[in-house]
């Protein structure tokens, strides 16, 4: 019988890391670890890191400093605490982490965390471990399945990784180096995972991958699939009311996926489609392999399939060589598409990427001035998008209690947080909500059918 211990997993960066963090905790459960929200109670602290920007790495090192203090205080009381660094920074820096932060006990790359129980056992014996090889075995096969109660506690919306890695090699991006070549999970395994989640009460599944619409996992007959076909299968899983996917590349918006948007009511009308820049010159320097016109054509095809689609995107301003004219092309693209929101970043060089060595780096002051202009435009569009729902009815998946007594918080089809007064029994149901007020980050509403009206999707459906 394993000794009962506690693990705290802190996620940095993207949703893939949130998913991986859950799977790390699941994998450690058979070794006697239960999850804790409080790092000070933990016997093992895992920092699941991001390496997409310089600041992300700095944050991790300062977090290691804070945990080291806790580790020393625990040691003074005779309690041993292990510190693990996992994820993309671990993959990229490996041994360097041990050199910079000697308090760390193990460094585990993004493809190796299924081996955590064995690594922890070795670290218990005092070994310092760095495991960042890309293994031959499929980590998803080796991961423990979470208990139904664990799934339930995590809520009615879940992420499922369907592919990892990327073959696109955008010149600013570390993903092809930290996550490796693109691989897709077999469709049957994804369907089984989603069925398990649905049986435990999950109603919304977001399929995630660094380049999710490049998905090409094998089906039961050994044929290569597509994201569109996978979504069709998942839409048939009993209990699943909503499907989403992120993050996509414009070149992989194929006919199957576009048809899925036209045909599947469960596929939410909200697409995150990074473009990074509106200038063809900059797109070429980024090695995005598409032009502004290609991007706009992909948006037009999607809108033709489903007219109520809303789009968000990612932008990098101040990429090396970006001129004021290039930047204006980005602003006009944003206006032309009419994005409902976007993540915006000033370019920061990532060591080891081709763009880091390019001439004509844009000055920090120009980057920050352009970033502010872009953010002002996107904020205006985002607020306008939210305001357009005033007085309208939106279907809301109610997810959890709100801050006020009697209040629930849910999500609209467009991922807007919606607060509504409603009984707790409605958690896990999709209900029509009349939007009465628009906040900065939240919509406020009232149940369209306050008493006894049937929800669009019933809660429960337990098996
Ligand atoms: S497509 Fe996305 S993940 Fe792949 S290299 Fe480009 S930015 Fe990175």
Tab-separated table of C-alpha atoms and ligand atoms in Angstrom:
chain	number	residue	atom	x	y	z
A	1	UNK	CA	0.000	0.000	0.000
A	2	UNK	CA	1.448	3.385	-1.025
A	3	UNK	CA	1.995	6.072	1.563
A	4	UNK	CA	-0.664	8.872	1.367
A	5	UNK	CA	0.950	12.063	0.119
A	6	UNK	CA	-0.213	15.298	-1.462
A	7	UNK	CA	0.656	16.813	-4.819
A	8	UNK	CA	0.126	20.401	-5.911
A	9	UNK	CA	0.317	21.035	-9.666
A	10	UNK	CA	0.573	24.634	-10.823
A	11	UNK	CA	-0.079	25.303	-14.514
A	12	UNK	CA	1.489	28.090	-16.512
A	13	UNK	CA	0.531	29.028	-20.060
A	14	UNK	CA	-2.000	27.365	-22.293
A	15	UNK	CA	-4.975	25.042	-21.916
A	16	UNK	CA	-2.851	22.099	-22.988
A	17	UNK	CA	-0.885	22.563	-19.807
A	18	UNK	CA	-4.088	22.638	-17.749
A	19	UNK	CA	-5.069	19.310	-19.301
A	20	UNK	CA	-1.575	17.872	-18.765
A	21	UNK	CA	-1.653	19.003	-15.131
A	22	UNK	CA	-4.852	17.023	-14.540
A	23	UNK	CA	-3.327	13.985	-16.218
A	24	UNK	CA	-0.175	14.267	-14.068
A	25	UNK	CA	-2.314	14.258	-10.939
A	26	UNK	CA	-4.305	11.273	-12.311
A	27	UNK	CA	-1.086	9.395	-12.997
A	28	UNK	CA	0.206	9.984	-9.488
A	29	UNK	CA	-3.064	8.905	-7.805
A	30	UNK	CA	-2.276	5.151	-7.916
A	31	UNK	CA	1.076	5.979	-6.270
A	32	UNK	CA	-0.823	7.380	-3.268
A	33	UNK	CA	-0.924	11.081	-4.152
A	34	UNK	CA	-4.062	13.183	-3.681
A	35	UNK	CA	-4.319	16.685	-5.135
A	36	UNK	CA	-4.146	19.778	-2.986
A	37	UNK	CA	-4.848	23.387	-3.929
A	38	UNK	CA	-2.371	24.559	-1.287
A	39	UNK	CA	1.331	24.282	-2.190
A	40	UNK	CA	2.281	24.607	1.490
A	41	UNK	CA	0.465	21.307	2.215
A	42	UNK	CA	2.111	19.427	-0.644
A	43	UNK	CA	4.797	16.746	-0.487
A	44	UNK	CA	5.359	17.160	-4.209
A	45	UNK	CA	5.024	20.484	-6.043
A	46	UNK	CA	4.939	20.279	-9.834
A	47	UNK	CA	5.331	23.452	-11.868
A	48	UNK	CA	3.914	22.687	-15.306
A	49	UNK	CA	5.640	25.350	-17.305
A	50	UNK	CA	5.347	27.379	-20.465
A	51	UNK	CA	8.173	28.576	-22.691
A	52	UNK	CA	6.308	30.608	-25.265
A	53	UNK	CA	7.702	33.919	-24.049
A	54	UNK	CA	10.666	35.152	-22.037
A	55	UNK	CA	8.379	36.393	-19.241
A	56	UNK	CA	6.853	32.927	-18.874
A	57	UNK	CA	10.281	31.463	-18.030
A	58	UNK	CA	11.064	34.313	-15.605
A	59	UNK	CA	7.780	33.626	-13.798
A	60	UNK	CA	8.719	29.973	-13.341
A	61	UNK	CA	12.124	30.760	-11.866
A	62	UNK	CA	10.631	33.224	-9.407
A	63	UNK	CA	7.989	30.627	-8.463
A	64	UNK	CA	10.752	28.065	-7.854
A	65	UNK	CA	12.309	30.609	-5.466
A	66	UNK	CA	9.051	30.857	-3.494
A	67	UNK	CA	8.602	27.075	-3.335
A	68	UNK	CA	12.218	26.669	-2.222
A	69	UNK	CA	11.436	28.727	0.894
A	70	UNK	CA	8.477	26.421	1.620
A	71	UNK	CA	10.660	23.371	1.025
A	72	UNK	CA	13.244	24.656	3.509
A	73	UNK	CA	10.592	25.440	6.128
A	74	UNK	CA	9.134	21.930	5.708
A	75	UNK	CA	12.622	20.400	5.998
A	76	UNK	CA	13.147	22.299	9.274
A	77	UNK	CA	10.043	20.505	10.552
A	78	UNK	CA	11.317	17.131	9.344
A	79	UNK	CA	9.085	16.931	6.251
A	80	UNK	CA	10.543	16.248	2.808
A	81	UNK	CA	9.111	18.196	-0.156
A	82	UNK	CA	10.025	17.375	-3.754
A	83	UNK	CA	9.969	20.011	-6.498
A	84	UNK	CA	9.383	18.989	-10.103
A	85	UNK	CA	9.511	21.187	-13.181
A	86	UNK	CA	7.461	19.833	-16.088
A	87	UNK	CA	6.198	21.086	-19.453
A	88	UNK	CA	7.742	23.175	-22.189
A	89	UNK	CA	10.390	25.050	-20.180
A	90	UNK	CA	11.520	21.682	-18.780
A	91	UNK	CA	11.663	20.280	-22.306
A	92	UNK	CA	13.612	23.262	-23.646
A	93	UNK	CA	16.054	23.881	-20.793
A	94	UNK	CA	16.395	20.436	-19.171
A	95	UNK	CA	19.682	20.296	-17.275
A	96	UNK	CA	19.943	24.110	-17.281
A	97	UNK	CA	17.055	24.213	-14.772
A	98	UNK	CA	19.018	22.033	-12.350
A	99	UNK	CA	22.003	24.359	-12.813
A	100	UNK	CA	20.007	27.545	-12.186
A	101	UNK	CA	17.782	26.096	-9.446
A	102	UNK	CA	19.551	23.367	-7.495
A	103	UNK	CA	16.526	22.951	-5.228
A	104	UNK	CA	14.626	21.251	-8.077
A	105	UNK	CA	14.499	17.441	-7.720
A	106	UNK	CA	13.210	16.429	-11.112
A	107	UNK	CA	12.744	17.886	-14.550
A	108	UNK	CA	10.240	16.105	-16.774
A	109	UNK	CA	9.614	16.958	-20.423
A	110	UNK	CA	6.184	17.293	-21.971
A	111	UNK	CA	6.254	13.787	-23.504
A	112	UNK	CA	7.399	11.949	-20.371
A	113	UNK	CA	5.068	12.771	-17.511
A	114	UNK	CA	3.440	9.318	-17.639
A	115	UNK	CA	6.695	8.172	-15.989
A	116	UNK	CA	6.215	10.484	-12.991
A	117	UNK	CA	5.505	7.742	-10.389
A	118	UNK	CA	8.790	5.995	-11.198
A	119	UNK	CA	10.709	9.306	-11.267
A	120	UNK	CA	9.252	10.380	-7.921
A	121	UNK	CA	10.308	7.035	-6.392
A	122	UNK	CA	13.863	7.641	-7.605
A	123	UNK	CA	13.812	11.252	-6.370
A	124	UNK	CA	12.647	9.923	-2.973
A	125	UNK	CA	15.948	8.052	-2.878
A	126	UNK	CA	17.835	11.302	-3.412
A	127	UNK	CA	18.452	11.023	-7.158
A	128	UNK	CA	18.285	14.216	-9.262
A	129	UNK	CA	16.424	13.402	-12.471
A	130	UNK	CA	16.196	15.074	-15.872
A	131	UNK	CA	13.981	13.199	-18.357
A	132	UNK	CA	13.337	15.157	-21.542
A	133	UNK	CA	13.800	12.469	-24.205
A	134	UNK	CA	11.030	12.043	-26.767
A	135	UNK	CA	9.997	8.456	-25.903
A	136	UNK	CA	8.935	5.784	-28.353
A	137	UNK	CA	5.874	4.765	-26.340
A	138	UNK	CA	2.626	6.770	-26.426
A	139	UNK	CA	2.294	8.605	-23.127
A	140	UNK	CA	-1.495	8.707	-23.492
A	141	UNK	CA	-1.581	4.879	-23.397
A	142	UNK	CA	0.433	4.859	-20.199
A	143	UNK	CA	-1.582	7.509	-18.342
A	144	UNK	CA	-3.926	6.524	-15.556
A	145	UNK	CA	-7.662	7.053	-16.111
A	146	UNK	CA	-9.090	9.596	-13.645
A	147	UNK	CA	-11.710	8.403	-11.179
A	148	UNK	CA	-15.307	9.445	-11.906
A	149	UNK	CA	-15.391	11.527	-8.722
A	150	UNK	CA	-12.222	13.354	-9.815
A	151	UNK	CA	-13.796	14.193	-13.196
A	152	UNK	CA	-16.946	15.377	-11.418
A	153	UNK	CA	-14.978	17.691	-9.128
A	154	UNK	CA	-13.258	19.281	-12.118
A	155	UNK	CA	-16.583	20.537	-13.469
A	156	UNK	CA	-18.910	20.182	-16.424
A	157	UNK	CA	-16.488	21.550	-19.032
A	158	UNK	CA	-13.313	19.613	-19.855
A	159	UNK	CA	-10.340	19.703	-22.190
A	160	UNK	CA	-9.160	16.687	-24.160
A	161	UNK	CA	-5.821	16.685	-25.967
A	162	UNK	CA	-6.230	15.187	-29.440
A	163	UNK	CA	-2.914	16.110	-31.003
A	164	UNK	CA	0.432	17.467	-29.919
A	165	UNK	CA	3.382	19.111	-31.551
A	166	UNK	CA	3.644	21.018	-34.779
A	167	UNK	CA	5.342	20.731	-38.162
A	168	UNK	CA	4.784	24.317	-39.260
A	169	UNK	CA	7.964	25.914	-37.875
A	170	UNK	CA	6.814	29.518	-37.630
A	171	UNK	CA	10.069	31.397	-37.133
A	172	UNK	CA	9.062	32.924	-33.759
A	173	UNK	CA	7.758	29.748	-32.117
A	174	UNK	CA	9.357	27.161	-29.839
A	175	UNK	CA	6.577	24.576	-30.081
A	176	UNK	CA	8.128	22.402	-32.829
A	177	UNK	CA	11.234	22.145	-30.610
A	178	UNK	CA	9.561	21.719	-27.216
A	179	UNK	CA	6.615	19.512	-28.204
A	180	UNK	CA	8.169	17.856	-31.247
A	181	UNK	CA	6.639	16.769	-34.531
A	182	UNK	CA	2.871	16.713	-34.938
A	183	UNK	CA	1.222	13.534	-33.639
A	184	UNK	CA	-2.488	12.732	-33.443
A	185	UNK	CA	-4.185	10.355	-31.011
A	186	UNK	CA	-6.293	7.537	-32.483
A	187	UNK	CA	-9.975	8.488	-32.777
A	188	UNK	CA	-11.220	5.476	-30.778
A	189	UNK	CA	-9.176	6.484	-27.732
A	190	UNK	CA	-10.477	10.048	-27.875
A	191	UNK	CA	-14.080	8.848	-28.217
A	192	UNK	CA	-13.597	6.520	-25.230
A	193	UNK	CA	-12.167	9.388	-23.157
A	194	UNK	CA	-15.063	11.678	-24.063
A	195	UNK	CA	-17.605	8.922	-23.269
A	196	UNK	CA	-15.973	8.531	-19.856
A	197	UNK	CA	-16.128	12.282	-19.243
A	198	UNK	CA	-19.773	12.467	-20.352
A	199	UNK	CA	-20.714	9.561	-18.085
A	200	UNK	CA	-19.246	11.479	-15.141
A	201	UNK	CA	-21.248	14.632	-15.922
A	202	UNK	CA	-19.105	16.594	-18.404
A	203	UNK	CA	-21.285	18.462	-20.902
A	204	UNK	CA	-18.754	20.519	-22.849
A	205	UNK	CA	-15.504	19.236	-24.341
A	206	UNK	CA	-12.812	21.401	-25.894
A	207	UNK	CA	-10.462	19.447	-28.126
A	208	UNK	CA	-6.986	20.870	-27.778
A	209	UNK	CA	-3.718	20.669	-29.629
A	210	UNK	CA	-0.966	23.059	-30.629
A	211	UNK	CA	-2.251	22.721	-34.175
A	212	UNK	CA	-5.547	21.021	-33.518
A	213	UNK	CA	-7.024	21.177	-37.003
A	214	UNK	CA	-4.000	19.326	-38.375
A	215	UNK	CA	-5.523	16.347	-36.511
A	216	UNK	CA	-5.260	13.170	-38.603
A	217	UNK	CA	-5.606	10.356	-36.029
A	218	UNK	CA	-6.369	6.849	-37.237
A	219	UNK	CA	-9.922	5.531	-37.104
A	220	UNK	CA	-10.949	1.965	-36.151
A	221	UNK	CA	-10.202	0.784	-39.710
A	222	UNK	CA	-6.697	2.235	-39.612
A	223	UNK	CA	-7.623	5.094	-41.971
A	224	UNK	CA	-6.329	8.580	-41.351
A	225	UNK	CA	-9.090	10.850	-40.041
A	226	UNK	CA	-9.714	14.588	-39.805
A	227	UNK	CA	-10.866	16.937	-37.071
A	228	UNK	CA	-14.216	17.391	-38.816
A	229	UNK	CA	-14.871	13.647	-38.789
A	230	UNK	CA	-13.758	13.341	-35.165
A	231	UNK	CA	-16.145	16.148	-34.170
A	232	UNK	CA	-19.021	14.333	-35.907
A	233	UNK	CA	-18.356	11.217	-33.847
A	234	UNK	CA	-18.089	13.153	-30.602
A	235	UNK	CA	-21.324	15.046	-31.293
A	236	UNK	CA	-23.068	11.648	-31.063
A	237	UNK	CA	-21.718	10.850	-27.573
A	238	UNK	CA	-24.734	10.870	-25.210
A	239	UNK	CA	-24.588	13.765	-22.743
A	240	UNK	CA	-22.182	15.930	-24.755
A	241	UNK	CA	-23.969	19.201	-25.457
A	242	UNK	CA	-21.094	21.339	-26.654
A	243	UNK	CA	-17.879	20.895	-28.591
A	244	UNK	CA	-15.055	23.350	-29.189
A	245	UNK	CA	-11.510	23.095	-30.496
A	246	UNK	CA	-8.362	25.181	-30.222
A	247	UNK	CA	-5.794	26.224	-31.526
A	248	UNK	CA	-6.029	26.170	-35.300
A	249	UNK	CA	-3.889	27.075	-38.287
A	250	UNK	CA	-5.608	28.749	-41.267
A	251	UNK	CA	-4.043	26.300	-43.750
A	252	UNK	CA	-5.645	23.318	-41.984
A	253	UNK	CA	-9.211	24.685	-42.207
A	254	UNK	CA	-10.289	21.886	-44.535
A	255	UNK	CA	-13.680	21.092	-46.092
A	256	UNK	CA	-14.489	18.439	-43.442
A	257	UNK	CA	-14.081	20.922	-40.620
A	258	UNK	CA	-16.000	23.673	-42.367
A	259	UNK	CA	-18.841	21.242	-43.112
A	260	UNK	CA	-18.868	20.231	-39.435
A	261	UNK	CA	-19.556	23.877	-38.555
A	262	UNK	CA	-22.496	23.863	-40.949
A	263	UNK	CA	-23.936	20.537	-39.751
A	264	UNK	CA	-23.269	20.162	-36.014
A	265	UNK	CA	-25.361	22.268	-33.616
A	266	UNK	CA	-23.104	21.044	-30.783
A	267	UNK	CA	-20.052	22.647	-32.392
A	268	UNK	CA	-20.016	26.120	-30.875
A	269	UNK	CA	-19.998	29.069	-33.287
A	270	UNK	CA	-16.749	30.480	-31.985
A	271	UNK	CA	-13.401	29.893	-33.677
A	272	UNK	CA	-9.973	30.926	-32.461
A	273	UNK	CA	-7.915	31.252	-35.634
A	274	UNK	CA	-4.489	32.826	-35.120
A	275	UNK	CA	-3.209	35.050	-37.938
A	276	UNK	CA	-0.350	36.874	-36.133
A	277	UNK	CA	-0.080	39.722	-38.690
A	278	UNK	CA	-2.059	41.349	-41.500
A	279	UNK	CA	1.022	42.034	-43.617
A	280	UNK	CA	2.086	39.553	-46.298
A	281	UNK	CA	5.702	40.644	-45.874
A	282	UNK	CA	5.618	39.852	-42.151
A	283	UNK	CA	3.636	36.630	-42.645
A	284	UNK	CA	6.354	35.447	-45.046
A	285	UNK	CA	9.112	36.373	-42.565
A	286	UNK	CA	7.191	34.470	-39.890
A	287	UNK	CA	7.040	31.436	-42.227
A	288	UNK	CA	3.296	31.247	-41.655
A	289	UNK	CA	2.853	29.662	-45.097
A	290	UNK	CA	-0.311	31.669	-45.783
A	291	UNK	CA	-1.096	35.157	-46.980
A	292	UNK	CA	-3.571	37.733	-45.722
A	293	UNK	CA	-5.856	36.781	-48.640
A	294	UNK	CA	-5.636	33.071	-47.686
A	295	UNK	CA	-6.662	33.944	-44.143
A	296	UNK	CA	-9.586	36.084	-45.254
A	297	UNK	CA	-10.678	33.308	-47.633
A	298	UNK	CA	-10.717	30.806	-44.736
A	299	UNK	CA	-12.869	33.206	-42.688
A	300	UNK	CA	-15.241	33.691	-45.629
A	301	UNK	CA	-15.647	29.927	-46.144
A	302	UNK	CA	-16.397	29.446	-42.457
A	303	UNK	CA	-18.905	32.297	-42.433
A	304	UNK	CA	-20.600	30.876	-45.522
A	305	UNK	CA	-21.003	27.575	-43.626
A	306	UNK	CA	-22.381	29.218	-40.493
A	307	UNK	CA	-23.281	32.890	-40.494
A	308	UNK	CA	-23.303	33.379	-36.700
A	309	UNK	CA	-19.628	32.389	-36.271
A	310	UNK	CA	-17.479	34.743	-34.196
A	311	UNK	CA	-13.698	34.797	-34.501
A	312	UNK	CA	-10.814	35.503	-32.187
A	313	UNK	CA	-7.134	35.478	-33.041
A	314	UNK	CA	-3.525	35.885	-31.905
A	315	UNK	CA	-1.328	38.801	-32.964
A	316	UNK	CA	2.351	39.521	-32.599
A	317	UNK	CA	3.360	43.142	-33.078
A	318	UNK	CA	6.897	44.341	-33.651
A	319	UNK	CA	8.135	41.199	-35.392
A	320	UNK	CA	11.676	41.896	-36.731
A	321	UNK	CA	11.441	44.130	-39.798
A	322	UNK	CA	7.792	45.125	-39.190
A	323	UNK	CA	7.273	48.669	-40.532
A	324	UNK	CA	4.495	51.117	-39.713
A	325	UNK	CA	2.847	50.160	-43.024
A	326	UNK	CA	3.001	46.453	-42.094
A	327	UNK	CA	1.437	47.250	-38.754
A	328	UNK	CA	-1.352	49.238	-40.432
A	329	UNK	CA	-2.080	46.136	-42.509
A	330	UNK	CA	-2.691	44.328	-39.227
A	331	UNK	CA	-5.100	47.040	-38.074
A	332	UNK	CA	-7.054	46.914	-41.336
A	333	UNK	CA	-7.252	43.113	-41.153
A	334	UNK	CA	-8.672	43.347	-37.638
A	335	UNK	CA	-11.328	45.809	-38.834
A	336	UNK	CA	-12.118	43.714	-41.894
A	337	UNK	CA	-12.711	40.506	-39.944
A	338	UNK	CA	-14.345	42.249	-36.979
A	339	UNK	CA	-12.816	39.983	-34.339
A	340	UNK	CA	-14.737	39.344	-31.131
A	341	UNK	CA	-11.444	39.398	-29.209
A	342	UNK	CA	-7.766	38.542	-29.544
A	343	UNK	CA	-4.594	37.761	-27.664
A	344	UNK	CA	-2.001	40.389	-28.497
A	345	UNK	CA	1.701	40.242	-27.784
A	346	UNK	CA	4.773	42.358	-28.424
A	347	UNK	CA	7.370	40.176	-30.151
A	348	UNK	CA	10.014	38.805	-27.794
A	349	UNK	CA	12.805	36.627	-29.176
A	350	UNK	CA	12.830	33.005	-28.033
A	351	UNK	CA	16.305	31.503	-27.896
A	352	UNK	CA	16.828	28.843	-30.552
A	353	UNK	CA	14.134	30.150	-32.923
A	354	UNK	CA	15.133	31.556	-36.348
A	355	UNK	CA	13.498	34.952	-35.721
A	356	UNK	CA	15.638	35.562	-32.630
A	357	UNK	CA	18.678	36.050	-34.877
A	358	UNK	CA	16.995	38.306	-37.465
A	359	UNK	CA	18.276	41.810	-38.127
A	360	UNK	CA	16.031	44.831	-37.762
A	361	UNK	CA	14.597	44.036	-34.347
A	362	UNK	CA	11.921	46.639	-33.620
A	363	UNK	CA	12.631	48.912	-30.643
A	364	UNK	CA	10.771	48.279	-27.400
A	365	UNK	CA	9.143	51.707	-27.508
A	366	UNK	CA	7.757	51.117	-31.028
A	367	UNK	CA	6.521	47.662	-30.019
A	368	UNK	CA	4.715	48.970	-26.988
A	369	UNK	CA	3.178	51.899	-28.920
A	370	UNK	CA	1.864	49.514	-31.617
A	371	UNK	CA	0.637	47.066	-29.020
A	372	UNK	CA	-1.401	49.793	-27.343
A	373	UNK	CA	-2.984	50.847	-30.643
A	374	UNK	CA	-3.871	47.255	-31.521
A	375	UNK	CA	-5.247	46.554	-28.065
A	376	UNK	CA	-7.406	49.705	-28.181
A	377	UNK	CA	-8.926	48.570	-31.478
A	378	UNK	CA	-9.521	45.015	-30.298
A	379	UNK	CA	-11.014	46.177	-26.998
A	380	UNK	CA	-13.447	48.395	-28.920
A	381	UNK	CA	-14.512	45.456	-31.116
A	382	UNK	CA	-14.744	43.108	-28.128
A	383	UNK	CA	-16.963	45.515	-26.182
A	384	UNK	CA	-19.116	46.074	-29.275
A	385	UNK	CA	-19.469	42.315	-29.721
A	386	UNK	CA	-20.596	41.853	-26.112
A	387	UNK	CA	-22.938	44.868	-26.252
A	388	UNK	CA	-24.664	43.386	-29.310
A	389	UNK	CA	-26.231	40.743	-27.044
A	390	UNK	CA	-28.085	43.195	-24.769
A	391	UNK	CA	-31.743	42.142	-24.611
A	392	UNK	CA	-31.080	38.993	-26.632
A	393	UNK	CA	-31.349	35.377	-25.486
A	394	UNK	CA	-28.232	33.212	-25.329
A	395	UNK	CA	-27.977	29.509	-24.520
A	396	UNK	CA	-25.810	29.218	-21.416
A	397	UNK	CA	-24.142	26.112	-20.013
A	398	UNK	CA	-24.394	26.634	-16.250
A	399	UNK	CA	-21.099	25.529	-14.711
A	400	UNK	CA	-20.798	26.487	-11.055
A	401	UNK	CA	-22.066	28.674	-8.212
A	402	UNK	CA	-21.312	32.388	-8.507
A	403	UNK	CA	-20.085	34.728	-5.793
A	404	UNK	CA	-23.578	35.779	-4.683
A	405	UNK	CA	-26.014	33.423	-2.930
A	406	UNK	CA	-28.371	31.870	-5.476
A	407	UNK	CA	-26.199	32.880	-8.406
A	408	UNK	CA	-24.734	30.543	-11.046
A	409	UNK	CA	-21.992	31.243	-13.575
A	410	UNK	CA	-21.959	29.739	-17.016
A	411	UNK	CA	-20.689	30.215	-20.531
A	412	UNK	CA	-22.408	31.445	-23.658
A	413	UNK	CA	-21.718	29.774	-27.018
A	414	UNK	CA	-19.113	32.546	-27.505
A	415	UNK	CA	-17.251	31.688	-24.281
A	416	UNK	CA	-18.562	34.803	-22.534
A	417	UNK	CA	-19.000	34.356	-18.785
A	418	UNK	CA	-22.679	34.802	-17.912
A	419	UNK	CA	-24.013	35.323	-14.369
A	420	UNK	CA	-27.612	34.443	-13.637
A	421	UNK	CA	-29.773	33.769	-10.552
A	422	UNK	CA	-30.707	30.106	-10.837
A	423	UNK	CA	-31.036	27.008	-8.633
A	424	UNK	CA	-27.965	24.802	-8.195
A	425	UNK	CA	-29.889	21.897	-9.666
A	426	UNK	CA	-29.388	23.547	-13.072
A	427	UNK	CA	-25.595	23.159	-12.972
A	428	UNK	CA	-24.647	21.052	-15.987
A	429	UNK	CA	-27.617	22.150	-18.076
A	430	UNK	CA	-27.819	24.444	-21.075
A	431	UNK	CA	-30.591	27.003	-20.535
A	432	UNK	CA	-31.798	30.059	-22.461
A	433	UNK	CA	-30.809	33.260	-20.663
A	434	UNK	CA	-32.020	36.776	-21.512
A	435	UNK	CA	-29.039	39.143	-21.322
A	436	UNK	CA	-30.007	42.118	-19.169
A	437	UNK	CA	-26.693	43.853	-18.550
A	438	UNK	CA	-23.210	43.937	-20.074
A	439	UNK	CA	-20.195	44.086	-17.734
A	440	UNK	CA	-16.558	44.425	-18.715
A	441	UNK	CA	-15.761	40.732	-18.571
A	442	UNK	CA	-19.163	39.262	-17.806
A	443	UNK	CA	-22.700	39.304	-19.145
A	444	UNK	CA	-25.578	39.363	-16.660
A	445	UNK	CA	-28.878	37.719	-17.412
A	446	UNK	CA	-32.107	36.159	-16.229
A	447	UNK	CA	-33.454	32.698	-16.960
A	448	UNK	CA	-35.775	32.908	-19.953
A	449	UNK	CA	-38.030	30.297	-18.296
A	450	UNK	CA	-37.522	30.820	-14.545
A	451	UNK	CA	-39.726	28.113	-13.057
A	452	UNK	CA	-39.890	24.558	-14.104
A	453	UNK	CA	-39.210	25.030	-17.803
A	454	UNK	CA	-37.181	22.244	-19.334
A	455	UNK	CA	-33.509	22.916	-19.968
A	456	UNK	CA	-32.217	22.492	-23.510
A	457	UNK	CA	-29.929	19.732	-22.249
A	458	UNK	CA	-30.782	17.909	-19.080
A	459	UNK	CA	-28.323	17.506	-16.220
A	460	UNK	CA	-27.364	14.046	-15.084
A	461	UNK	CA	-27.619	11.369	-17.756
A	462	UNK	CA	-25.480	9.364	-15.374
A	463	UNK	CA	-24.665	5.818	-16.308
B	1	LIG	S1	1.607	26.821	-36.214
B	1	LIG	FE1	1.438	27.521	-34.077
B	1	LIG	S2	2.463	25.924	-32.841
B	1	LIG	FE2	3.088	25.612	-34.980
B	1	LIG	S3	5.033	26.708	-35.180
B	1	LIG	FE3	3.394	28.130	-35.848
B	1	LIG	S4	2.815	29.279	-33.973
B	1	LIG	FE4	4.023	27.477	-33.310
